Short mmCIF file of C-alpha atoms in Angstrom, two decimals:
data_model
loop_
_atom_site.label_atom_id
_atom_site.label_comp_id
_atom_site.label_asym_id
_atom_site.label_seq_id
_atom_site.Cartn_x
_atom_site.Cartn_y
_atom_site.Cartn_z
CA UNK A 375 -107.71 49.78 178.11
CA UNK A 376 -106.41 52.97 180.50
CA UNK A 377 -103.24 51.56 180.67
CA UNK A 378 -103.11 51.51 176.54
CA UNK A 379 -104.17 54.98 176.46
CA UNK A 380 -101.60 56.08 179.26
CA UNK A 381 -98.71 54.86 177.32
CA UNK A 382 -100.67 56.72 174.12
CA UNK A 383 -100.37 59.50 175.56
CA UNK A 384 -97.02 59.42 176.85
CA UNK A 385 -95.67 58.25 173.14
CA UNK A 386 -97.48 61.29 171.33
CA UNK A 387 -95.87 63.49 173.92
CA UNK A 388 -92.43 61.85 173.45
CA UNK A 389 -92.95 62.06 169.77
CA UNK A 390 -93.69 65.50 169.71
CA UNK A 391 -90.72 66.38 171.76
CA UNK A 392 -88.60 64.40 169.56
CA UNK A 393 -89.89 66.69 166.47
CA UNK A 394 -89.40 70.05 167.67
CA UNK A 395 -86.01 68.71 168.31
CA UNK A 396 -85.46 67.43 164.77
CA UNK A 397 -86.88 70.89 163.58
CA UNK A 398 -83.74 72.50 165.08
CA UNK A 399 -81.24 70.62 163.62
CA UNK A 400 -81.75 70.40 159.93
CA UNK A 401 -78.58 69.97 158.24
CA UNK A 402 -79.54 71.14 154.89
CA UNK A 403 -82.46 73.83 154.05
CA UNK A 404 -82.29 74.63 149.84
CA UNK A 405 -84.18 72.10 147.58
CA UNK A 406 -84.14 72.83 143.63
CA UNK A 407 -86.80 70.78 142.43
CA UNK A 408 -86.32 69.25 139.00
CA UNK A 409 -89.20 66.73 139.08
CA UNK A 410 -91.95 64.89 140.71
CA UNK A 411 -93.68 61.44 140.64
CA UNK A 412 -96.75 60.35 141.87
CA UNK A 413 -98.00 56.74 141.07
CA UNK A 414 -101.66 55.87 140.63
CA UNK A 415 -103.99 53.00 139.10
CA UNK A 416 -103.05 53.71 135.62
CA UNK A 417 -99.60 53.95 136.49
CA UNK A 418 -97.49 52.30 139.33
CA UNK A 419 -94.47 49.73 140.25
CA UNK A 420 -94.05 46.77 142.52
CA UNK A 421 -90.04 47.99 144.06
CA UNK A 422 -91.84 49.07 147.69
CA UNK A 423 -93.93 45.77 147.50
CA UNK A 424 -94.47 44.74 150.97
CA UNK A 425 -95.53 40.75 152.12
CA UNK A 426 -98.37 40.31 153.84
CA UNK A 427 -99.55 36.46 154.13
CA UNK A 428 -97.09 33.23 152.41
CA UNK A 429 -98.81 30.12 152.18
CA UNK A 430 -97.17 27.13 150.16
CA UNK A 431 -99.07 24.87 147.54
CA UNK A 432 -97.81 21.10 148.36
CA UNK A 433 -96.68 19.33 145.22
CA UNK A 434 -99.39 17.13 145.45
CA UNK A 435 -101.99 19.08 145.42
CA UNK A 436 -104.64 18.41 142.37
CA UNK A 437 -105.34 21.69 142.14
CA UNK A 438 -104.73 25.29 142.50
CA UNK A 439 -104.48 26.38 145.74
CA UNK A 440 -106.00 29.76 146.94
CA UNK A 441 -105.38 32.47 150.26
CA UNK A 442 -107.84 32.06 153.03
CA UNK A 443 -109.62 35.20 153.44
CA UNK A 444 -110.90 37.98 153.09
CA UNK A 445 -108.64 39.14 155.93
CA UNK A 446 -107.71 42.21 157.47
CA UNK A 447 -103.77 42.79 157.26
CA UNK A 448 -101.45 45.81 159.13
CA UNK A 449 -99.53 47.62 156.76
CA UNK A 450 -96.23 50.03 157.79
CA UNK A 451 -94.89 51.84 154.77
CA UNK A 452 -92.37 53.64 154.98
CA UNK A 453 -90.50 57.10 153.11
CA UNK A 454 -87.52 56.10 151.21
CA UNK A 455 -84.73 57.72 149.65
CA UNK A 456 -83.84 55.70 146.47
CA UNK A 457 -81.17 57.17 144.99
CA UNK A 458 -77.72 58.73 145.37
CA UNK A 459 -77.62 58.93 148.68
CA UNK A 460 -78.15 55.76 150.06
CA UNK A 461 -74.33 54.91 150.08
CA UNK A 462 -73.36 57.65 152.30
CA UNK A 463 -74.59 56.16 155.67
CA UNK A 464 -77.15 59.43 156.08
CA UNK A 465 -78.09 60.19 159.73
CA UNK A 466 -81.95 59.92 161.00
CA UNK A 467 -81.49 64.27 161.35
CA UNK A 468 -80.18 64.10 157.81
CA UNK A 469 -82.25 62.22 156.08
CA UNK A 470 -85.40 63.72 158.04
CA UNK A 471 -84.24 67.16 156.28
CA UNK A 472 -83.91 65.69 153.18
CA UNK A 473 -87.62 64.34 153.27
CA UNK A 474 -89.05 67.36 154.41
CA UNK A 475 -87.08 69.60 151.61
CA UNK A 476 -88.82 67.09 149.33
CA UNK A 477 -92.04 66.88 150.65
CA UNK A 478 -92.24 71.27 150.15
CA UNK A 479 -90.78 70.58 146.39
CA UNK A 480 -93.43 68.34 146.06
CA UNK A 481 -96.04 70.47 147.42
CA UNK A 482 -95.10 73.54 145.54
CA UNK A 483 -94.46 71.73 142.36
CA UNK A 484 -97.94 70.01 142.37
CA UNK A 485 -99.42 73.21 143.55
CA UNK A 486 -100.64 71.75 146.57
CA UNK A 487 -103.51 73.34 148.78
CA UNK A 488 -102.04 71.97 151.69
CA UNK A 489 -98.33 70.52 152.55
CA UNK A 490 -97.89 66.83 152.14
CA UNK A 491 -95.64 65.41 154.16
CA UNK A 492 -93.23 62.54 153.15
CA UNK A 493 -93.80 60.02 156.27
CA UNK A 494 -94.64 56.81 157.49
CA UNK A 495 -97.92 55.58 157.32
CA UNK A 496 -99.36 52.84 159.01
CA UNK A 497 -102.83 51.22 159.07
CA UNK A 498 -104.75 47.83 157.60
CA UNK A 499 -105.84 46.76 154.20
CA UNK A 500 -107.69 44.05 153.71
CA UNK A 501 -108.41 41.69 150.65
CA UNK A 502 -112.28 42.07 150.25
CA UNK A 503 -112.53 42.88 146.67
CA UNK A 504 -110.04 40.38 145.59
CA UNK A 505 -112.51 37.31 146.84
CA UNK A 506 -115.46 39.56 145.52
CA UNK A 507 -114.31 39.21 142.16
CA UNK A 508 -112.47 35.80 142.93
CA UNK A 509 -108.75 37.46 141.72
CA UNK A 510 -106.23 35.56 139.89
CA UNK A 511 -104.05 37.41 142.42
CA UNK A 512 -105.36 34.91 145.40
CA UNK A 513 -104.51 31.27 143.42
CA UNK A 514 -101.51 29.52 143.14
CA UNK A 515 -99.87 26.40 142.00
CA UNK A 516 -99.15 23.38 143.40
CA UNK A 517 -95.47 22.96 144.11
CA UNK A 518 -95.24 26.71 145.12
CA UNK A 519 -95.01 28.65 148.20
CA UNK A 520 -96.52 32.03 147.06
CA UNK A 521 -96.61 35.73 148.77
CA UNK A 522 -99.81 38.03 148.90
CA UNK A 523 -98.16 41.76 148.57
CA UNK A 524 -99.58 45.04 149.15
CA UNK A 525 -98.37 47.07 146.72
CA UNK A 526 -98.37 51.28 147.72
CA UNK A 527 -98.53 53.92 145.55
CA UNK A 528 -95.63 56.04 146.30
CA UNK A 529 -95.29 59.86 145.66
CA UNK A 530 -91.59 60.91 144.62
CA UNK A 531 -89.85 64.24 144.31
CA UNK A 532 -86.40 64.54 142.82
CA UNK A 533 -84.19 67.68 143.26
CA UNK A 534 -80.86 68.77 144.54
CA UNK A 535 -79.93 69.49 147.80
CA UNK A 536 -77.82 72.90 149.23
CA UNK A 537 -77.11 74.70 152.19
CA UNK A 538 -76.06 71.31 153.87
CA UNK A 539 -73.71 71.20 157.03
CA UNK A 540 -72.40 68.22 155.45
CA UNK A 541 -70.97 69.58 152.44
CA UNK A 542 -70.68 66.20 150.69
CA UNK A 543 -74.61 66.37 149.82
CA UNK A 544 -74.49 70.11 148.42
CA UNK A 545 -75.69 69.56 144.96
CA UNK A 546 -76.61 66.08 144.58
CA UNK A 547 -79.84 64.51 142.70
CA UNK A 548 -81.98 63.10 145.23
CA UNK A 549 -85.24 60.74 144.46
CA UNK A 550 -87.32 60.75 147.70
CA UNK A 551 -90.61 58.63 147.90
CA UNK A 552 -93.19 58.12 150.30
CA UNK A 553 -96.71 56.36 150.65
CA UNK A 554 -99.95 58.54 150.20
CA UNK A 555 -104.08 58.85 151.91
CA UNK A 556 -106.47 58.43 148.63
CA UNK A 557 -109.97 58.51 149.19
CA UNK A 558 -111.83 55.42 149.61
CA UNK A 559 -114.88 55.37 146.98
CA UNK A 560 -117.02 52.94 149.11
CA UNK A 561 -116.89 54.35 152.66
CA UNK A 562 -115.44 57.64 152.18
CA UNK A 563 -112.41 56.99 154.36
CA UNK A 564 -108.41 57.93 153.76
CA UNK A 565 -106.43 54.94 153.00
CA UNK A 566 -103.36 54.30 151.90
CA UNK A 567 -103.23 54.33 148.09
CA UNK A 568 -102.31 50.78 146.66
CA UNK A 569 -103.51 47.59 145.16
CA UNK A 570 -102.46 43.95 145.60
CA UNK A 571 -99.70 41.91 143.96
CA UNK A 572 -98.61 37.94 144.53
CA UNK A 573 -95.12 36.34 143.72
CA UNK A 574 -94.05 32.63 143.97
CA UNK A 575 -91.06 30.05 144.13
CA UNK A 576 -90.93 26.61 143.81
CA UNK A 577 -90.83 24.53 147.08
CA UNK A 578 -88.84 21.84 145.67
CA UNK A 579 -85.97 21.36 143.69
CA UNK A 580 -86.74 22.11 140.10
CA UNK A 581 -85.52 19.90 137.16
CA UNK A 582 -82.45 21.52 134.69
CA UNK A 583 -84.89 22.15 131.97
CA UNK A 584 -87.27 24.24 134.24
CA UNK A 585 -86.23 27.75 133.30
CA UNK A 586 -87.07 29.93 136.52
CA UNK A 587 -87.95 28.67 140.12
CA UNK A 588 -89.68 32.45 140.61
CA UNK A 589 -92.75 33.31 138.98
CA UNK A 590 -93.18 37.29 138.31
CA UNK A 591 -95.40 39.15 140.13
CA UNK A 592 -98.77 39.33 139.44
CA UNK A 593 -100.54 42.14 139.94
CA UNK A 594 -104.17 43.14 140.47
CA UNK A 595 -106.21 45.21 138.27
CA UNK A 596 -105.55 48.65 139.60
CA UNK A 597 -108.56 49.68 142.58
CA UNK A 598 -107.99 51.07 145.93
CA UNK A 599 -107.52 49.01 149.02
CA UNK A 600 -110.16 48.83 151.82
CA UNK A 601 -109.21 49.80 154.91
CA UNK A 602 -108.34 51.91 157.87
CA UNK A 603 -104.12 54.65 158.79
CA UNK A 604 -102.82 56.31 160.92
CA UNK A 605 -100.00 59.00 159.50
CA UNK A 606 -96.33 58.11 162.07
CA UNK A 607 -93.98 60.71 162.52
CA UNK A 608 -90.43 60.32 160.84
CA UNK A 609 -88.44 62.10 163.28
CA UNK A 610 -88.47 65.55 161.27
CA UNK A 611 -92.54 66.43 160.63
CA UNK A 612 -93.43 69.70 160.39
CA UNK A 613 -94.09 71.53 163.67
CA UNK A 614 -97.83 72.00 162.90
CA UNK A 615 -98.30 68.20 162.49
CA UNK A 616 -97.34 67.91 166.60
CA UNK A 617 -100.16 70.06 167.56
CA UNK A 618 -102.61 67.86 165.35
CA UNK A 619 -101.13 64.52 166.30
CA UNK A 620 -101.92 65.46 169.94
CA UNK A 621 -105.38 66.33 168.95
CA UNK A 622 -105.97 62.88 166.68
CA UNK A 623 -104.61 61.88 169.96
CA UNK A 624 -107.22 62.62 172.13
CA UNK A 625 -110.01 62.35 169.95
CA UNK A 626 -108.97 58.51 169.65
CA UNK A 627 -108.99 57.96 173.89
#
């Protein structure tokens, strides 16, 4: 146990080190925001899906088969840039400035009390509710080997970039997302905003009148997941996030 929170403490100090660095070397610092995004139970999409649990149905089976659970699953999502730019082979200290230009564009757009930053975030979910209300989402059929997916709300901001050392991004269209904290209803806790999602193929080879070997993705009636984060540093947070990651820090030892 003191040698996990040695090497804690040593990685937050690394980390913050790391971001004051970042801070220095922003290649690009204007932002005109056009638009922004922000999914939510009445609206969202499956593209940042991540897998959490695979378990296959054997042909045989008689019936349905279902995930074991509820279980507790670890979660990384992380900030993406999803169009435009992807092709140009960005640099971490480029692509850092690029999120945080969109993460203030965000803020300010969405008249934000506080600044939201566009980073990873890391922590468990767990499937709870889904065996509470026995969720299609958790059966499958036989013949199948099917994936349980988290699915994360995502916040985006588009805009254009300027003032960029690397003149090739000076006024190009950039769509930025990242996952978001939502309150938990049940036990008042941040979590990471999302709900659940499951996609199978078939296991075996599939006769020439079967149309598709892949099922679509099913998808959960929209509710928050259950669980516990922790907000990770993409190279290029804000300098007053350093301060209070040290802090979270040592309130955690």
């Amino acid at each position: 146990m003191h040698t996990r929170n040695l090497l804690a403490r040593g990685f937050v100090t690394i980390w913050a080190l790391t971001s004051f660095a970042a801070l220095s070397a922003a290649v690009c610092t204007e932002w005109a925001q056009i638009t922004t995004e922000t999914e939510s139970d009445s609206n969202w999409s499956t593209r940042f899906s991540e897998k959490v649990d695979q378990q296959k149905c054997p042909e045989t089976a008689t019936t349905r088969c279902k995930f074991a659970g509820p279980k507790k699953y670890h979660v990384t999502i992380d900030p993406r840039l999803i169009t435009n730019v992807t092709h140009l082979g960005l640099d971490s200290q480029e692509r850092d400035a690029i999120f945080r230009l969109a993460a203030d564009g965000y803020s300010k757009a969405t008249n934000s009390t506080s600044r939201t930053a566009f980073v990873k975030l890391e922590g468990s979910v767990n499937t709870e509710e889904l065996f509470a209300t026995d969720s299609p989402i958790l059966k499958f059929d036989p013949g199948f080997n099917t994936s349980l997916l988290f699915v994360p709300y995502m916040k985006t901001s588009i805009g254009k970039l300027g003032g960029c050392t690397n003149a090739s991004l000076n006024g190009l269209q950039v769509s930025a997302a990242a996952p978001y904290l939502q309150r938990d209803s049940k036990s008042n806790e941040s979590i990471i905003a999302g709900t659940w999602g499951s996609q199978g193929e078939r296991s075996v080879p599939i006769q020439p009148s079967t149309t598709s070997a892949t099922s679509p993705v099913t998808t959960s009636p929209p509710r928050p997941t259950s669980g516990t984060y922790k907000q990770m540093n993409a190279t290029g947070i804000w300098a007053w996030w350093v301060p209070l990651a040290l802090a979270w820090s040592a309130y955690c030892l």
